[in-house]
mmCIF file with all atom_site columns, C-alpha atoms in Angstrom:
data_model
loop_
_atom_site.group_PDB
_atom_site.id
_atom_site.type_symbol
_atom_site.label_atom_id
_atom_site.label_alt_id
_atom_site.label_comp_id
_atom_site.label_asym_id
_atom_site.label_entity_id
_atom_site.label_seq_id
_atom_site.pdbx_PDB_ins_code
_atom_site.Cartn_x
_atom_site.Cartn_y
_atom_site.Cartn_z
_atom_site.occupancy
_atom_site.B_iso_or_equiv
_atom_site.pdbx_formal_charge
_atom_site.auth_seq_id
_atom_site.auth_comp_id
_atom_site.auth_asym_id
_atom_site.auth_atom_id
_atom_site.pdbx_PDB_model_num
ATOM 1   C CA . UNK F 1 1   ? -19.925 -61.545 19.427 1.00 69.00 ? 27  UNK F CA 1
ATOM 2   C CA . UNK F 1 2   ? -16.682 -63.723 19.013 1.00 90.00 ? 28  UNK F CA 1
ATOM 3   C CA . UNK F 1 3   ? -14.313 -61.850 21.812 1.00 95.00 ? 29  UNK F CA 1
ATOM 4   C CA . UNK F 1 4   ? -10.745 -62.447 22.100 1.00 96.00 ? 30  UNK F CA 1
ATOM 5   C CA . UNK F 1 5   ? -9.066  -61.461 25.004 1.00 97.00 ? 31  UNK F CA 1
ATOM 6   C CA . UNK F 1 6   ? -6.758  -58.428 24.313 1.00 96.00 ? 32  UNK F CA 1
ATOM 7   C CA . UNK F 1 7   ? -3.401  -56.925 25.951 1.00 96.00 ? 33  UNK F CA 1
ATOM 8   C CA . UNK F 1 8   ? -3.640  -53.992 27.967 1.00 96.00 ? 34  UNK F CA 1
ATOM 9   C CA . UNK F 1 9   ? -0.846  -51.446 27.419 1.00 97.00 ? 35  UNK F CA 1
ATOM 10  C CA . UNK F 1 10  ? 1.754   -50.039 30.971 1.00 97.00 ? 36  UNK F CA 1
ATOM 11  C CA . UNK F 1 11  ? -0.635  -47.465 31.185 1.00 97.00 ? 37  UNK F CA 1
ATOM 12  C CA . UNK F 1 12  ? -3.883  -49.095 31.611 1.00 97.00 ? 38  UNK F CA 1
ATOM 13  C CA . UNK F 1 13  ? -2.100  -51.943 33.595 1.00 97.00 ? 39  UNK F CA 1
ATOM 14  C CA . UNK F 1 14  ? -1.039  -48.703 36.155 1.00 98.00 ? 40  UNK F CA 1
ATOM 15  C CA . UNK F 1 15  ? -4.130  -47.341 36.009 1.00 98.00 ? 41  UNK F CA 1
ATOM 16  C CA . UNK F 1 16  ? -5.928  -51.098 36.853 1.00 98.00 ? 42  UNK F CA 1
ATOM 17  C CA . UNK F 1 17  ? -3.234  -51.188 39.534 1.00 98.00 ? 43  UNK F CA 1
ATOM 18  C CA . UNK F 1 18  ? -5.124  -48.434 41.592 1.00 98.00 ? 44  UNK F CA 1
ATOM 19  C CA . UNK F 1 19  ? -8.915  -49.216 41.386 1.00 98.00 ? 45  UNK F CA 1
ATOM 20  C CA . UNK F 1 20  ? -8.698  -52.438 41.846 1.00 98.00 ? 46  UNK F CA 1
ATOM 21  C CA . UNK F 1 21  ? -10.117 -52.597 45.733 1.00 98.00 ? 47  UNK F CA 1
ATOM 22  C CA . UNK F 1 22  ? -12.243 -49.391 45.105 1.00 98.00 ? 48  UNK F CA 1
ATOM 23  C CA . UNK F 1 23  ? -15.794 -49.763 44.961 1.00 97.00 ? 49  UNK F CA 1
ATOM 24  C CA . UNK F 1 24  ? -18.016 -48.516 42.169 1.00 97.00 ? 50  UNK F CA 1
ATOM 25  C CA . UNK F 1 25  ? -20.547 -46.351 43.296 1.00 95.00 ? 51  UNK F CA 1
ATOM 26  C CA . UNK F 1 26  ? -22.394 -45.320 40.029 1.00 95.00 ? 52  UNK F CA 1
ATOM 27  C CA . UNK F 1 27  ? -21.602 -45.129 36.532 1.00 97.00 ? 53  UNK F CA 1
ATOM 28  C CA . UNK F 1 28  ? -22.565 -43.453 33.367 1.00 97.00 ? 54  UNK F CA 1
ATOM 29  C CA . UNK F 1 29  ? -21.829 -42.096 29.731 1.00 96.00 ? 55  UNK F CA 1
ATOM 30  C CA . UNK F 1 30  ? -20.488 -39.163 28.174 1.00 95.00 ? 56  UNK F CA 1
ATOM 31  C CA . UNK F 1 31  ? -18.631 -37.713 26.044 1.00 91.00 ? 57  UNK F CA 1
ATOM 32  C CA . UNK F 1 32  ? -18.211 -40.814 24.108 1.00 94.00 ? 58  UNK F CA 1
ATOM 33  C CA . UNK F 1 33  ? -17.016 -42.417 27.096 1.00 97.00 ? 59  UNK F CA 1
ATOM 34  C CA . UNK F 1 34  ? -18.203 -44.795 30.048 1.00 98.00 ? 60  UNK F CA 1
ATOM 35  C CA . UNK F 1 35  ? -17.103 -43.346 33.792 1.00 98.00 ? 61  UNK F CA 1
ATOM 36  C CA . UNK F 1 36  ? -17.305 -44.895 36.854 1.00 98.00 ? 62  UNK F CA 1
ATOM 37  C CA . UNK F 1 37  ? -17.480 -42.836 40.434 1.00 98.00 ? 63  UNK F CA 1
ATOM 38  C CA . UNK F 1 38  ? -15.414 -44.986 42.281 1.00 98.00 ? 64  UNK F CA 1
ATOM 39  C CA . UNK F 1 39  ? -15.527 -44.110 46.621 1.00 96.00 ? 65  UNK F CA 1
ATOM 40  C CA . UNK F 1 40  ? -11.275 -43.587 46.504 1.00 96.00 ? 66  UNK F CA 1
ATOM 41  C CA . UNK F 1 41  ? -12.755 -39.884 45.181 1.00 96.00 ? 67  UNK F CA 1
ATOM 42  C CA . UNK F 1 42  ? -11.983 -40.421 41.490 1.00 98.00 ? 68  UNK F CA 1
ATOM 43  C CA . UNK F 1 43  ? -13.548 -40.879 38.309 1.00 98.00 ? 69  UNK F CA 1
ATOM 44  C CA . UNK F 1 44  ? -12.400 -43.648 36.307 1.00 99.00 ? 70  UNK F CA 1
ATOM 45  C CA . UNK F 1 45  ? -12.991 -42.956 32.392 1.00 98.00 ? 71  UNK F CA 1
ATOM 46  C CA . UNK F 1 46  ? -13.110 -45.494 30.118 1.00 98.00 ? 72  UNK F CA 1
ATOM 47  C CA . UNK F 1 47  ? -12.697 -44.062 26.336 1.00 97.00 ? 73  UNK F CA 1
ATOM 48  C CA . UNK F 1 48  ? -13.693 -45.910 22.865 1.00 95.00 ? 74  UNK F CA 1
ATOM 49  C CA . UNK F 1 49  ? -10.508 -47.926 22.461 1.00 95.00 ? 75  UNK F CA 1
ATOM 50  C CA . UNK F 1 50  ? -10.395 -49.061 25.914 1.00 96.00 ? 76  UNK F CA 1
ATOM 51  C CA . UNK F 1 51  ? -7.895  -46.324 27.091 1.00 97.00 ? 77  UNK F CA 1
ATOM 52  C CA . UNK F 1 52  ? -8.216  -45.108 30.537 1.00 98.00 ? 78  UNK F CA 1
ATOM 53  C CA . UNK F 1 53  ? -8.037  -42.037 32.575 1.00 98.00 ? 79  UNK F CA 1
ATOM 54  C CA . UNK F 1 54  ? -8.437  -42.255 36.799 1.00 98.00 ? 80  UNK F CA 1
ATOM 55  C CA . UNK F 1 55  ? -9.375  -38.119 37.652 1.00 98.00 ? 81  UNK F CA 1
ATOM 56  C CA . UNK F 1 56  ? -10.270 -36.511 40.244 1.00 98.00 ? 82  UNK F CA 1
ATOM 57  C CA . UNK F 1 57  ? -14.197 -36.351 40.903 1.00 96.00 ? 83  UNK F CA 1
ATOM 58  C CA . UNK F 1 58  ? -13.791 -32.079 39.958 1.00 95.00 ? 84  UNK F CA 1
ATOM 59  C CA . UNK F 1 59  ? -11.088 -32.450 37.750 1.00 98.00 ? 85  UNK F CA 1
ATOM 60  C CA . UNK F 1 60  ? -13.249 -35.303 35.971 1.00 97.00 ? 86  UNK F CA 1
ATOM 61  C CA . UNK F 1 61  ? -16.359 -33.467 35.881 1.00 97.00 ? 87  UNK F CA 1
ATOM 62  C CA . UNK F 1 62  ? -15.232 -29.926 34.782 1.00 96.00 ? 88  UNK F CA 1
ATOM 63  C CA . UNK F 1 63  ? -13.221 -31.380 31.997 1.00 96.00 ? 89  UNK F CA 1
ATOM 64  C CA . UNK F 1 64  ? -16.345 -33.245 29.997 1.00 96.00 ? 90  UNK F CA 1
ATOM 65  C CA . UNK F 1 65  ? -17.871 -31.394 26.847 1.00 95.00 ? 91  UNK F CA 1
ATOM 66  C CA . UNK F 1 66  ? -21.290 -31.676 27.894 1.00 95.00 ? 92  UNK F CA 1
ATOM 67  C CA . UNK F 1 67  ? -23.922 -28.703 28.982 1.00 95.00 ? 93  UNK F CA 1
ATOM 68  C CA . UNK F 1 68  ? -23.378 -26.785 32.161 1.00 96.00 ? 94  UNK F CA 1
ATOM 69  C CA . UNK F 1 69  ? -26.694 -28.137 32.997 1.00 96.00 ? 95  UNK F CA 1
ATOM 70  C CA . UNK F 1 70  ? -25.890 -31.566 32.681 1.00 96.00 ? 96  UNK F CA 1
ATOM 71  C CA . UNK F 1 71  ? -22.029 -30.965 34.308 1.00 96.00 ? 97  UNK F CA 1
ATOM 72  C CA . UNK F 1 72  ? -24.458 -29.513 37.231 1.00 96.00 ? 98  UNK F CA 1
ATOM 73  C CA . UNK F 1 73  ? -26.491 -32.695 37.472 1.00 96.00 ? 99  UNK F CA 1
ATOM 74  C CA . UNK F 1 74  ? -23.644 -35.088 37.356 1.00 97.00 ? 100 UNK F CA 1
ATOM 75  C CA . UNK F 1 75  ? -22.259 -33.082 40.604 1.00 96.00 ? 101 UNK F CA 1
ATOM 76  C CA . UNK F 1 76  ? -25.302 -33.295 42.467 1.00 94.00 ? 102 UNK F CA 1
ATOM 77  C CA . UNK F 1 77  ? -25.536 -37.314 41.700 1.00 95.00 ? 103 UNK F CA 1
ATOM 78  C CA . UNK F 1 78  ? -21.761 -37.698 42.337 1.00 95.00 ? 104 UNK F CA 1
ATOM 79  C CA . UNK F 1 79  ? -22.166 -36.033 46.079 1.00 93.00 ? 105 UNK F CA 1
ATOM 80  C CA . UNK F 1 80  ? -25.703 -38.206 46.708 1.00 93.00 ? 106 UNK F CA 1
ATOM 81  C CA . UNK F 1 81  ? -23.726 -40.849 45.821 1.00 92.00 ? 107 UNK F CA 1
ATOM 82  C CA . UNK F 1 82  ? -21.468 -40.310 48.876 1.00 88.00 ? 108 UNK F CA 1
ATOM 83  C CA . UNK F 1 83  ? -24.020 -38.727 51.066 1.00 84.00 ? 109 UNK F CA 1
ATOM 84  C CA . UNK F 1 84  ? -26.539 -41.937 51.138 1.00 69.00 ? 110 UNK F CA 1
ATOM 85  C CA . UNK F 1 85  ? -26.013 -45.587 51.406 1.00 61.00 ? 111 UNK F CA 1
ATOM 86  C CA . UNK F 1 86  ? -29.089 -46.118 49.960 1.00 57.00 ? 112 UNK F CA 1
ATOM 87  C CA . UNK F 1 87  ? -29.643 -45.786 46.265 1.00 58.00 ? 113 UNK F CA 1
ATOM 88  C CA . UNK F 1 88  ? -31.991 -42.933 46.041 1.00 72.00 ? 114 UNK F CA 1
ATOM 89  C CA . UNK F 1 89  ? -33.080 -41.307 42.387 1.00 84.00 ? 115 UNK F CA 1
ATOM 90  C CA . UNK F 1 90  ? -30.514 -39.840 40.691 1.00 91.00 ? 116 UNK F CA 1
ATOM 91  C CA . UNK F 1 91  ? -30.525 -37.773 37.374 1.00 92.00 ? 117 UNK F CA 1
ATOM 92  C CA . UNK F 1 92  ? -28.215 -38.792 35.000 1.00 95.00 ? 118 UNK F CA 1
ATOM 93  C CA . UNK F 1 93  ? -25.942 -41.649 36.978 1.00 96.00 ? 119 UNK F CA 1
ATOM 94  C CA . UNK F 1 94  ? -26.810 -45.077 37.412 1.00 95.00 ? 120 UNK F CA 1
ATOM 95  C CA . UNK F 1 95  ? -26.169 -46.747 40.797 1.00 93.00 ? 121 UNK F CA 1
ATOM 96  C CA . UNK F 1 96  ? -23.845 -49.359 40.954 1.00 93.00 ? 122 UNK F CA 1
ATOM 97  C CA . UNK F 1 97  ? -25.286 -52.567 42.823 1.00 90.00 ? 123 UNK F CA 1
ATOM 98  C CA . UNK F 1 98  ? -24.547 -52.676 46.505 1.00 86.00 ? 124 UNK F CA 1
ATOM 99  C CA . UNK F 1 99  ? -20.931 -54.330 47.210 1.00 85.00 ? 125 UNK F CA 1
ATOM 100 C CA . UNK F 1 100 ? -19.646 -53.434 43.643 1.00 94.00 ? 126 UNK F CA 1
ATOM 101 C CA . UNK F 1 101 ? -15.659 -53.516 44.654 1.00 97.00 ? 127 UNK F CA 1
ATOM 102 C CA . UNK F 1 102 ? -13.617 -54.066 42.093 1.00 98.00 ? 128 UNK F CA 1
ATOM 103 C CA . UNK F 1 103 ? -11.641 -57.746 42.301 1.00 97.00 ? 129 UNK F CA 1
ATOM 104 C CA . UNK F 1 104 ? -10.503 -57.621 38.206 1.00 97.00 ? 130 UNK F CA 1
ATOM 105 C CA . UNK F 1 105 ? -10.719 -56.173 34.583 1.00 98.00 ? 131 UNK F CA 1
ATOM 106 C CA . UNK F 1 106 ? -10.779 -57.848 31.631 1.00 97.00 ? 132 UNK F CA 1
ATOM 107 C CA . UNK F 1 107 ? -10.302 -56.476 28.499 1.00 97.00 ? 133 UNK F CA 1
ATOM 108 C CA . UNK F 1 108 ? -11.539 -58.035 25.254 1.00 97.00 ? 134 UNK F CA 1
ATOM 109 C CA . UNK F 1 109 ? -11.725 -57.178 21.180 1.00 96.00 ? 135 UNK F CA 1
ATOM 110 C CA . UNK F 1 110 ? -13.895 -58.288 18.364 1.00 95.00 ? 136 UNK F CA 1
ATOM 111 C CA . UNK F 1 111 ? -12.989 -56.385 15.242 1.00 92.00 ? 137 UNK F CA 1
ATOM 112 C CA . UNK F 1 112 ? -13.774 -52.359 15.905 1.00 93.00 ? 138 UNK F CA 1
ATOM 113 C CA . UNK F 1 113 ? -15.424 -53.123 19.265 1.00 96.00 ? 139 UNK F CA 1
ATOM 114 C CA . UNK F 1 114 ? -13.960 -52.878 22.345 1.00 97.00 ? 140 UNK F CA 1
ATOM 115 C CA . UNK F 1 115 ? -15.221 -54.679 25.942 1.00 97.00 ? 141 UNK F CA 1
ATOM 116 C CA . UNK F 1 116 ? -14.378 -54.237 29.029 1.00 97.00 ? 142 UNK F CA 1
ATOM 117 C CA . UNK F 1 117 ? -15.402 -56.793 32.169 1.00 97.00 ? 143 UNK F CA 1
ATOM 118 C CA . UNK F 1 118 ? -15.109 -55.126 35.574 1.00 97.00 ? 144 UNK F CA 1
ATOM 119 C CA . UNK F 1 119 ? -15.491 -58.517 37.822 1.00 97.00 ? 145 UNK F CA 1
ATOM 120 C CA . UNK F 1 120 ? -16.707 -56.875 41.531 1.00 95.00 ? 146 UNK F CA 1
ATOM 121 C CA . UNK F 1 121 ? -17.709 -59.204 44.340 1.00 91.00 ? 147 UNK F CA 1
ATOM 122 C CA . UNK F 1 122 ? -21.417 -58.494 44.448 1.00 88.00 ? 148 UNK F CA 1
ATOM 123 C CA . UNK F 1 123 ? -21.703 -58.264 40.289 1.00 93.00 ? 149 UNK F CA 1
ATOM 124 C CA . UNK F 1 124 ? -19.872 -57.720 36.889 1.00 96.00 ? 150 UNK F CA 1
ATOM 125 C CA . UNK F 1 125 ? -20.255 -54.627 35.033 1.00 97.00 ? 151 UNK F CA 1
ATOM 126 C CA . UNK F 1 126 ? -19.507 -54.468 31.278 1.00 97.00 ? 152 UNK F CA 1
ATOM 127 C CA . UNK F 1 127 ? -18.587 -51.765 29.364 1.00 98.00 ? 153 UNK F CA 1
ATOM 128 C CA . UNK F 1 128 ? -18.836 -51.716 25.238 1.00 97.00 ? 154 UNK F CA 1
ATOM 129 C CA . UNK F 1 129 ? -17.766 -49.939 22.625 1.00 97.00 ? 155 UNK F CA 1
ATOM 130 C CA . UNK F 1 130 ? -17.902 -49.652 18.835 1.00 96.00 ? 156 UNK F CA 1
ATOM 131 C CA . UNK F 1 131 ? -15.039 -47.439 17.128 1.00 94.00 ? 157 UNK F CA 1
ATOM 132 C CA . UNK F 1 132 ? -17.220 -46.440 13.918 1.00 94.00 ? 158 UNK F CA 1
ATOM 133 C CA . UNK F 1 133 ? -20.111 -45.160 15.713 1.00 95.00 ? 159 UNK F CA 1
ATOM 134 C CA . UNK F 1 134 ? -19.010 -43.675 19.161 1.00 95.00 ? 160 UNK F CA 1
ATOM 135 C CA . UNK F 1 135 ? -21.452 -46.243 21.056 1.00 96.00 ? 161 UNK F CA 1
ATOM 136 C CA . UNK F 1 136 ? -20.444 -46.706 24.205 1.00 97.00 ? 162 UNK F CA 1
ATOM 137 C CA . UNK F 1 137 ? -23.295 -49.378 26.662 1.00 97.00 ? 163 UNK F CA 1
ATOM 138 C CA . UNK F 1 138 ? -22.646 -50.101 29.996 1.00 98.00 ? 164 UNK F CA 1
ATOM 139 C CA . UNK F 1 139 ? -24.340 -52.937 31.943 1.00 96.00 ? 165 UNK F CA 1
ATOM 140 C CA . UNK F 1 140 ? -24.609 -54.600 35.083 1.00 94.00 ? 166 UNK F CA 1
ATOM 141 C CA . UNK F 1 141 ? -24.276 -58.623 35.525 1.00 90.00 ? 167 UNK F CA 1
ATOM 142 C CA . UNK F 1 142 ? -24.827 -60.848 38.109 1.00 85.00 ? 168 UNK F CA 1
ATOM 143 C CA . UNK F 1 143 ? -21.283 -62.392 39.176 1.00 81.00 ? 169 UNK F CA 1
ATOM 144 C CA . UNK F 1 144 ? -20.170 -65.673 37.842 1.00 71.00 ? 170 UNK F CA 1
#
């Protein structure tokens, strides 16, 4: 991939603004988006074009277009996220790696895909996207 580092727009500069500091505790995808539960108590959603929403956890959750079942799932990893500090098995999130607080974003382009760096102290995580086919990957990194 050739990526160029890309702008980010008032509203995802705002929404930067507020979770950088928080810590990621787990992450996954839906809805043709990547979320991240962050410890402030908020979801931060990261759509296709790198747009961003920062919800609340129940706000977050009710409002994805996924099965009941798997809404009830996400709840019951979102509160073992908070209940445990270790990283026991969860359903459908991913744990973030231990010490994941967020330091800077990056946002990059290459043609119709779309990356995100999330540089924590402890490790990186990447989000990317392709426009034309909805994809959305997420990945942990060691830190640089």
């Amino acid at each position: 991939m050739d990526w160029t580092p890309a702008p980010t727009n008032t509203h995802q500069d705002h929404v930067i603004a507020h979770v950088v500091g928080a810590t990621v505790l787990g992450y996954f995808g839906a809805d043709e988006a990547a979320h991240f539960v962050l410890d402030i108590g908020f979801i931060w959603t990261i759509l296709l074009d790198g747009e961003m929403a920062l919800t609340l956890e129940r706000t977050a959750l009710a409002e994805l277009n996924v099965a009941e079942d798997e809404r009830a799932a996400l709840r019951a990893d979102v509160r073992a996220l908070y209940e445990t500090d270790t990283h026991t098995p969860l359903a459908r999130i991913a744990p973030a790696p231990v010490g994941c607080q967020i330091v800077a974003v990056e946002f990059y382009t290459d043609e119709a895909r779309r990356r995100l760096l999330i540089e924590c102290e402890s490790a990186n995580l990447c989000v990317e996207t392709m426009l034309a086919t909805g994809a959305v990957e997420i990945t942990a990194q060691p830190a640089e």
